[in-house]
Short mmCIF file of C-alpha atoms in Angstrom, two decimals:
data_model
loop_
_atom_site.label_atom_id
_atom_site.label_comp_id
_atom_site.label_asym_id
_atom_site.label_seq_id
_atom_site.Cartn_x
_atom_site.Cartn_y
_atom_site.Cartn_z
CA UNK F 1 195.47 -27.33 195.33
CA UNK F 2 198.84 -25.43 194.84
CA UNK F 3 199.14 -22.14 192.89
CA UNK F 4 196.15 -20.28 191.61
CA UNK F 5 196.30 -17.14 189.30
CA UNK F 6 193.53 -15.01 190.92
CA UNK F 7 193.96 -12.20 188.55
CA UNK F 8 196.22 -11.26 185.58
CA UNK F 9 196.28 -8.86 182.58
CA UNK F 10 193.21 -9.02 180.14
CA UNK F 11 193.87 -10.60 176.73
CA UNK F 12 190.98 -8.48 175.32
CA UNK F 13 193.31 -5.53 175.14
CA UNK F 14 197.00 -4.83 174.44
CA UNK F 15 198.83 -3.93 177.63
CA UNK F 16 200.72 -0.77 177.73
CA UNK F 17 204.35 -1.68 178.69
CA UNK F 18 204.90 1.35 180.84
CA UNK F 19 202.10 0.87 183.00
CA UNK F 20 201.29 -1.95 185.73
CA UNK F 21 201.44 -5.42 184.33
CA UNK F 22 200.74 -7.64 187.35
CA UNK F 23 199.49 -11.05 188.47
CA UNK F 24 197.87 -11.87 191.84
CA UNK F 25 198.72 -15.24 192.97
CA UNK F 26 197.66 -17.44 195.79
CA UNK F 27 199.12 -20.82 197.06
CA UNK F 28 197.80 -23.44 199.59
CA UNK F 29 201.39 -24.24 200.63
CA UNK F 30 202.59 -20.78 201.59
CA UNK F 31 203.57 -21.88 205.04
CA UNK F 32 206.02 -24.38 204.03
CA UNK F 33 209.59 -23.76 205.03
CA UNK F 34 211.41 -21.24 202.59
CA UNK F 35 208.52 -20.94 200.52
CA UNK F 36 208.87 -18.99 197.43
CA UNK F 37 207.15 -18.60 193.97
CA UNK F 38 209.53 -19.05 191.02
CA UNK F 39 208.40 -16.95 188.03
CA UNK F 40 209.57 -17.18 184.58
CA UNK F 41 208.64 -14.70 181.80
CA UNK F 42 208.78 -15.93 178.15
CA UNK F 43 208.90 -13.78 175.08
CA UNK F 44 206.70 -14.91 172.14
CA UNK F 45 205.65 -18.24 173.52
CA UNK F 46 204.04 -19.25 170.38
CA UNK F 47 207.49 -18.90 168.47
CA UNK F 48 210.96 -18.95 169.85
CA UNK F 49 209.60 -18.99 173.37
CA UNK F 50 212.59 -17.32 174.83
CA UNK F 51 213.02 -17.10 178.73
CA UNK F 52 213.79 -13.41 179.48
CA UNK F 53 213.48 -13.18 183.26
CA UNK F 54 213.50 -15.39 186.27
CA UNK F 55 212.19 -14.02 189.51
CA UNK F 56 211.56 -15.43 193.02
CA UNK F 57 208.52 -13.73 195.09
CA UNK F 58 207.27 -14.31 198.59
CA UNK F 59 203.78 -14.20 199.65
CA UNK F 60 202.66 -11.03 201.64
CA UNK F 61 202.85 -11.25 205.46
CA UNK F 62 200.06 -13.24 207.04
CA UNK F 63 198.49 -14.12 203.68
CA UNK F 64 198.62 -16.81 201.00
CA UNK F 65 198.89 -14.13 198.20
CA UNK F 66 201.67 -12.73 196.26
CA UNK F 67 201.94 -10.12 193.39
CA UNK F 68 204.39 -10.37 190.51
CA UNK F 69 205.10 -7.31 188.40
CA UNK F 70 206.67 -7.78 185.01
CA UNK F 71 206.23 -4.16 183.28
CA UNK F 72 210.02 -3.57 183.98
CA UNK F 73 210.91 -6.70 182.11
CA UNK F 74 208.34 -6.15 179.43
CA UNK F 75 209.22 -2.46 178.48
CA UNK F 76 212.71 -3.76 177.39
CA UNK F 77 211.07 -6.01 174.63
CA UNK F 78 208.70 -3.60 173.01
CA UNK F 79 209.95 -1.92 170.04
CA UNK F 80 209.46 1.69 169.20
CA UNK F 81 208.87 2.02 165.54
CA UNK F 82 208.39 5.09 163.27
CA UNK F 83 209.00 4.87 159.61
CA UNK F 84 208.66 8.54 158.61
CA UNK F 85 212.59 9.51 159.35
CA UNK F 86 213.43 6.66 156.76
CA UNK F 87 211.24 8.01 154.10
CA UNK F 88 207.70 7.81 152.74
CA UNK F 89 205.95 4.39 152.68
CA UNK F 90 203.11 3.50 150.01
CA UNK F 91 200.39 1.48 151.58
CA UNK F 92 199.67 0.08 154.98
CA UNK F 93 202.57 -0.24 157.41
CA UNK F 94 202.17 -3.36 159.69
CA UNK F 95 204.15 -4.25 162.70
CA UNK F 96 203.56 -7.35 164.90
CA UNK F 97 203.48 -7.17 168.57
CA UNK F 98 205.66 -9.03 170.95
CA UNK F 99 203.83 -11.44 173.17
CA UNK F 100 204.62 -12.64 176.73
CA UNK F 101 203.63 -15.38 179.06
CA UNK F 102 204.58 -16.16 182.69
CA UNK F 103 205.05 -19.69 184.39
CA UNK F 104 204.81 -20.07 188.11
CA UNK F 105 206.03 -22.91 190.38
CA UNK F 106 206.39 -23.34 194.01
CA UNK F 107 209.76 -23.70 195.78
CA UNK F 108 210.03 -24.89 199.34
CA UNK F 109 211.93 -27.45 201.45
CA UNK F 110 214.87 -26.65 199.19
CA UNK F 111 213.42 -27.85 195.84
CA UNK F 112 210.91 -26.95 193.28
CA UNK F 113 207.51 -28.43 194.04
CA UNK F 114 204.20 -29.33 192.31
CA UNK F 115 203.32 -28.63 188.62
CA UNK F 116 203.94 -25.48 186.59
CA UNK F 117 200.99 -22.90 186.13
CA UNK F 118 201.03 -20.78 183.08
CA UNK F 119 199.39 -17.45 182.62
CA UNK F 120 197.51 -16.20 179.67
CA UNK F 121 199.62 -15.01 176.76
CA UNK F 122 199.44 -11.06 176.41
CA UNK F 123 200.46 -8.55 173.81
CA UNK F 124 202.32 -5.38 174.83
CA UNK F 125 202.77 -2.03 173.23
CA UNK F 126 205.10 0.88 174.10
CA UNK F 127 202.54 3.08 175.55
CA UNK F 128 202.83 5.09 178.86
CA UNK F 129 199.47 6.37 180.01
CA UNK F 130 199.40 8.47 183.22
CA UNK F 131 198.24 6.42 186.26
CA UNK F 132 194.85 8.14 186.30
CA UNK F 133 194.35 7.24 182.66
CA UNK F 134 195.40 3.55 183.36
CA UNK F 135 193.35 2.98 186.46
CA UNK F 136 190.33 4.67 184.77
CA UNK F 137 190.77 2.32 181.78
CA UNK F 138 190.94 5.45 179.47
CA UNK F 139 193.95 3.61 177.74
CA UNK F 140 191.42 1.11 176.20
CA UNK F 141 189.82 3.75 174.11
CA UNK F 142 193.12 3.93 172.05
CA UNK F 143 192.69 0.39 170.78
CA UNK F 144 190.58 -0.70 167.70
CA UNK F 145 188.59 -3.99 167.48
CA UNK F 146 185.72 -5.31 165.34
CA UNK F 147 182.43 -4.22 166.85
CA UNK F 148 184.04 -1.28 168.84
CA UNK F 149 183.07 2.17 167.77
CA UNK F 150 184.57 5.90 167.87
CA UNK F 151 187.87 4.80 169.37
CA UNK F 152 190.99 6.83 169.16
CA UNK F 153 194.06 6.44 167.14
CA UNK F 154 197.53 6.67 168.67
CA UNK F 155 197.62 10.40 168.80
CA UNK F 156 197.58 12.87 171.97
CA UNK F 157 195.78 15.41 169.91
CA UNK F 158 192.04 15.59 170.29
CA UNK F 159 191.21 16.92 166.82
CA UNK F 160 188.31 14.41 166.48
CA UNK F 161 184.57 14.08 166.21
CA UNK F 162 182.71 10.74 166.15
CA UNK F 163 181.26 11.17 162.68
CA UNK F 164 182.77 12.06 159.33
CA UNK F 165 180.32 14.52 158.21
CA UNK F 166 178.47 17.70 159.67
CA UNK F 167 181.78 19.42 159.97
CA UNK F 168 182.13 23.20 161.00
CA UNK F 169 184.45 25.75 162.09
CA UNK F 170 183.60 25.01 165.77
CA UNK F 171 185.44 21.63 165.46
CA UNK F 172 188.99 21.05 166.45
CA UNK F 173 191.05 21.27 163.15
CA UNK F 174 194.65 20.56 163.69
CA UNK F 175 196.73 22.82 161.52
CA UNK F 176 199.30 20.97 159.24
CA UNK F 177 201.54 22.46 156.59
CA UNK F 178 200.93 21.41 153.03
CA UNK F 179 204.55 19.77 153.03
CA UNK F 180 204.49 18.42 156.47
CA UNK F 181 205.06 14.82 157.09
CA UNK F 182 201.99 13.38 158.86
CA UNK F 183 201.26 9.84 159.86
CA UNK F 184 198.34 7.98 161.67
CA UNK F 185 199.18 4.96 163.84
CA UNK F 186 196.75 2.64 165.53
CA UNK F 187 196.74 -0.53 167.80
CA UNK F 188 194.31 -3.35 166.68
CA UNK F 189 193.55 -5.59 169.80
CA UNK F 190 190.87 -7.69 167.95
CA UNK F 191 192.24 -11.03 166.58
CA UNK F 192 190.96 -10.12 163.05
CA UNK F 193 189.13 -7.29 161.29
CA UNK F 194 188.35 -5.90 158.04
CA UNK F 195 188.97 -2.09 157.97
CA UNK F 196 189.02 0.55 155.63
CA UNK F 197 190.57 3.95 155.86
CA UNK F 198 188.39 6.92 154.62
CA UNK F 199 189.73 10.26 153.76
CA UNK F 200 187.46 13.23 152.79
CA UNK F 201 188.62 16.46 151.47
CA UNK F 202 186.65 19.72 152.03
CA UNK F 203 186.67 23.28 150.76
CA UNK F 204 186.88 26.30 152.86
CA UNK F 205 182.94 26.30 153.42
CA UNK F 206 183.30 22.50 154.60
CA UNK F 207 181.80 21.19 151.46
CA UNK F 208 182.87 17.79 150.38
CA UNK F 209 185.16 17.62 147.44
CA UNK F 210 186.17 13.96 147.47
CA UNK F 211 185.95 10.81 149.66
CA UNK F 212 188.38 8.19 149.14
CA UNK F 213 188.58 4.64 150.68
CA UNK F 214 191.50 2.37 151.29
CA UNK F 215 190.78 -1.21 151.81
CA UNK F 216 193.09 -2.54 154.45
CA UNK F 217 192.03 -6.32 153.74
CA UNK F 218 191.91 -8.72 156.64
CA UNK F 219 194.26 -7.64 159.42
CA UNK F 220 195.17 -9.38 162.67
CA UNK F 221 196.22 -7.97 166.07
CA UNK F 222 199.10 -5.58 165.62
CA UNK F 223 200.49 -1.93 165.15
CA UNK F 224 199.63 -0.12 161.96
CA UNK F 225 200.51 3.09 160.39
CA UNK F 226 199.64 5.00 157.29
CA UNK F 227 201.20 8.16 155.76
CA UNK F 228 198.65 10.77 155.37
CA UNK F 229 200.39 14.01 154.78
CA UNK F 230 199.15 16.38 151.83
CA UNK F 231 202.28 15.41 149.76
CA UNK F 232 202.18 11.55 150.66
CA UNK F 233 198.50 10.35 151.02
CA UNK F 234 197.77 10.27 147.39
CA UNK F 235 200.28 7.60 146.67
CA UNK F 236 198.29 4.85 148.35
CA UNK F 237 195.75 2.61 146.36
CA UNK F 238 192.57 4.56 147.15
CA UNK F 239 189.32 3.45 145.44
CA UNK F 240 188.87 7.03 144.37
CA UNK F 241 191.85 9.32 143.74
CA UNK F 242 192.03 12.18 146.60
CA UNK F 243 191.20 15.50 145.04
CA UNK F 244 193.32 18.32 146.65
CA UNK F 245 192.52 21.19 144.41
CA UNK F 246 190.66 23.92 146.52
CA UNK F 247 190.92 21.69 149.51
CA UNK F 248 191.22 23.58 152.86
CA UNK F 249 190.35 20.78 155.23
CA UNK F 250 190.46 16.95 155.37
CA UNK F 251 189.27 14.31 157.70
CA UNK F 252 190.57 10.75 158.33
CA UNK F 253 188.91 7.73 159.93
CA UNK F 254 188.77 3.94 160.09
CA UNK F 255 185.64 2.30 159.01
CA UNK F 256 184.59 -1.38 160.05
CA UNK F 257 183.30 -3.21 157.12
CA UNK F 258 181.57 -5.84 159.19
CA UNK F 259 179.59 -3.22 161.29
CA UNK F 260 179.26 -0.57 158.62
CA UNK F 261 180.31 1.94 161.43
CA UNK F 262 183.29 4.08 162.29
CA UNK F 263 185.69 2.14 164.49
CA UNK F 264 187.70 5.27 165.08
CA UNK F 265 186.80 8.76 165.62
CA UNK F 266 187.47 11.04 162.66
CA UNK F 267 190.70 13.09 162.92
CA UNK F 268 190.47 16.62 161.39
CA UNK F 269 193.18 18.69 159.57
CA UNK F 270 193.44 22.14 158.29
CA UNK F 271 195.86 22.78 155.58
CA UNK F 272 197.73 25.70 156.84
CA UNK F 273 199.26 27.44 153.67
CA UNK F 274 199.80 30.79 155.51
CA UNK F 275 203.29 32.28 154.88
CA UNK F 276 205.49 33.12 157.88
CA UNK F 277 208.24 35.48 158.29
CA UNK F 278 210.07 33.06 160.45
CA UNK F 279 211.94 29.66 159.75
CA UNK F 280 209.53 26.89 160.33
CA UNK F 281 210.78 24.04 162.59
CA UNK F 282 208.93 20.71 162.05
CA UNK F 283 209.15 18.27 165.12
CA UNK F 284 208.06 14.56 165.39
CA UNK F 285 207.82 12.99 168.82
CA UNK F 286 206.76 9.82 170.57
CA UNK F 287 203.60 10.26 172.30
CA UNK F 288 202.27 8.62 175.53
CA UNK F 289 200.07 6.14 173.53
CA UNK F 290 202.95 4.75 171.53
CA UNK F 291 202.30 6.60 168.48
CA UNK F 292 203.97 9.71 166.90
CA UNK F 293 202.73 13.26 166.51
CA UNK F 294 204.02 16.23 164.49
CA UNK F 295 203.93 19.91 164.68
CA UNK F 296 205.38 22.88 162.95
CA UNK F 297 206.73 25.58 165.10
CA UNK F 298 206.66 28.79 162.98
CA UNK F 299 207.09 31.50 165.44
CA UNK F 300 210.25 33.52 166.01
CA UNK F 301 213.29 31.36 166.73
CA UNK F 302 216.93 31.75 167.73
CA UNK F 303 219.74 29.46 167.01
CA UNK F 304 222.62 29.27 169.73
CA UNK F 305 225.95 27.54 169.64
CA UNK F 306 227.38 26.58 173.00
CA UNK F 307 231.23 26.48 172.86
CA UNK F 308 233.29 24.78 175.47
CA UNK F 309 237.10 25.05 175.09
CA UNK F 310 239.96 23.50 177.20
CA UNK F 311 243.32 25.29 176.98
CA UNK F 312 246.86 24.21 177.63
CA UNK F 313 249.96 26.02 177.80
CA UNK F 314 252.80 25.21 175.24
CA UNK F 315 256.44 26.29 175.27
CA UNK F 316 257.10 27.91 171.83
CA UNK F 317 260.45 26.68 169.99
CA UNK F 318 262.48 29.98 170.15
CA UNK F 319 265.59 28.40 168.69
CA UNK F 320 266.54 29.11 165.05
CA UNK F 321 270.05 27.75 164.34
CA UNK F 322 272.36 29.48 166.84
CA UNK F 323 269.89 32.34 167.62
CA UNK F 324 266.90 32.94 169.59
CA UNK F 325 263.95 34.33 167.82
CA UNK F 326 260.87 35.84 169.28
CA UNK F 327 257.91 36.16 166.95
CA UNK F 328 254.62 37.87 167.61
CA UNK F 329 252.68 34.87 166.31
CA UNK F 330 254.16 32.41 168.77
CA UNK F 331 251.31 30.73 170.80
CA UNK F 332 251.85 30.10 174.47
CA UNK F 333 248.29 29.08 175.37
CA UNK F 334 246.35 27.01 172.77
CA UNK F 335 242.89 25.28 172.76
CA UNK F 336 243.58 21.56 172.63
CA UNK F 337 239.88 20.59 172.79
CA UNK F 338 236.91 22.72 171.52
CA UNK F 339 233.37 21.12 171.83
CA UNK F 340 230.41 22.69 170.30
CA UNK F 341 226.59 22.10 170.78
CA UNK F 342 223.74 23.65 168.73
CA UNK F 343 220.36 24.46 170.31
CA UNK F 344 217.36 26.44 169.21
CA UNK F 345 214.73 28.50 171.06
CA UNK F 346 211.50 27.76 169.17
CA UNK F 347 208.08 29.54 169.61
CA UNK F 348 204.75 28.40 168.24
CA UNK F 349 201.81 30.38 166.81
CA UNK F 350 198.92 31.00 169.07
CA UNK F 351 197.36 27.77 170.12
CA UNK F 352 194.09 26.34 170.88
CA UNK F 353 193.31 24.45 174.08
CA UNK F 354 193.33 21.04 172.40
CA UNK F 355 196.65 21.96 170.82
CA UNK F 356 198.32 22.81 174.11
CA UNK F 357 197.03 19.55 175.57
CA UNK F 358 198.59 17.52 172.74
CA UNK F 359 201.91 19.27 172.84
CA UNK F 360 202.40 18.25 176.41
CA UNK F 361 203.62 14.95 175.18
CA UNK F 362 206.35 16.91 173.11
CA UNK F 363 207.81 18.36 176.28
CA UNK F 364 207.96 15.29 177.95
CA UNK F 365 208.80 13.00 175.01
CA UNK F 366 211.88 10.79 175.43
CA UNK F 367 212.39 10.45 171.48
CA UNK F 368 212.03 13.54 169.25
CA UNK F 369 213.12 14.20 165.59
CA UNK F 370 213.47 17.41 163.86
CA UNK F 371 212.83 17.56 160.21
CA UNK F 372 215.81 19.70 158.90
CA UNK F 373 217.24 20.44 155.53
CA UNK F 374 219.67 17.70 155.98
CA UNK F 375 216.92 15.05 157.05
CA UNK F 376 215.39 13.94 160.28
CA UNK F 377 217.66 14.79 163.15
CA UNK F 378 217.34 13.36 166.83
CA UNK F 379 217.00 16.24 169.32
CA UNK F 380 216.13 16.67 172.85
CA UNK F 381 213.62 19.33 173.97
CA UNK F 382 212.78 21.17 177.34
CA UNK F 383 209.94 23.59 178.06
CA UNK F 384 210.83 26.96 179.01
CA UNK F 385 207.23 28.15 179.50
CA UNK F 386 204.33 25.73 179.45
CA UNK F 387 200.76 27.13 180.20
CA UNK F 388 197.83 25.17 179.55
CA UNK F 389 195.16 27.53 178.07
CA UNK F 390 191.54 26.77 178.94
CA UNK F 391 189.03 26.82 176.11
CA UNK F 392 187.19 29.89 177.48
CA UNK F 393 190.44 31.90 177.14
CA UNK F 394 190.63 31.28 173.22
CA UNK F 395 193.87 31.74 171.33
CA UNK F 396 195.98 33.15 174.16
CA UNK F 397 198.96 31.08 174.71
CA UNK F 398 201.91 29.99 172.55
CA UNK F 399 204.44 27.38 173.56
CA UNK F 400 208.13 28.01 173.81
CA UNK F 401 210.82 25.24 174.16
CA UNK F 402 214.56 24.74 173.69
CA UNK F 403 215.67 22.13 171.28
CA UNK F 404 219.16 20.77 171.46
CA UNK F 405 220.67 18.83 168.83
CA UNK F 406 221.72 15.29 169.76
CA UNK F 407 225.32 15.57 168.57
CA UNK F 408 228.66 16.27 170.10
CA UNK F 409 230.84 18.21 167.61
CA UNK F 410 234.49 18.89 168.11
CA UNK F 411 237.00 21.22 166.41
CA UNK F 412 240.54 20.30 165.25
CA UNK F 413 243.52 20.91 167.53
#
């Protein structure tokens, strides 16, 4: 017997690309002269079957086993998609996932030997769980499949309950502005499913106003999204129109028609129509689960412009005909390059514990957008203070951060 794949990523779930994706191999020929295992990674093997990486690995000392890690290859081929900056979308947004397969073959005595051994085909998503979340399999709770129940959407906010009724003020209600762009995303790991999205509106006493269902039809493994902001949600083909009149809260969940159970937790939102004396800043960011969250900072903010000038000395032309002329406006030193950079110091309102936890991903996110008056602008953020309020402390802490516009502007010279 030659190569044996002793362990490999599961096909039951979608592998997070920014976490270990590893294969444990064994060979009965590992003592041969110059022994290596040649590993080839293929993208979308059922389609173009593109070779994207070739590696050679050795067995561990005094063993017959070797480990191949491919996450550094895979992460370059998992797209990050977010439709909101490009405008509103009516209906379900569907994105196929890239798939990967690895082949293995022995090399020794100066040549390839034996037959090729192929791994399972896996799908991957641009998710980056913390190591503890990966090792404890918490990441698997962020994927939906038929017969699964009470799973999470791709959000780092825990504004959830496992039912879509029995609401109360004690629940974690995530405040959203009435004009805030809000989108839910989810990963479906099951091969096929028949899901519906439920949206329920409630008044200030948590009494139901309307219940609307959106039939998604039969869907396959993939990445899905739906706009659910107050101003966008009504455009979808709900079985019953959403009633927003007198609505203070709303809840969204995904329902499995085959099991008549919620496949996801219900996500809870409070419509925040309170006035503020400060300019609101709406930010959208890539979270660790591969989805996008949004939040409005409506505390006191400051705008700063950093100016960097480079000066050079000039020799003014003092000759006018046959006369030397000295003028007060003659400029001896002049800025020949002036670069400017805009930044903003933002502050949130007082936050609940679950909101502080969710906003951690904003401070660490590599992809952040600001919804400005001119449209969505790519920005970078950094935390100036980040304290995680414990639930027993109540509304104690706010989040302050710096936002830098991702542009380099220059003045004329």
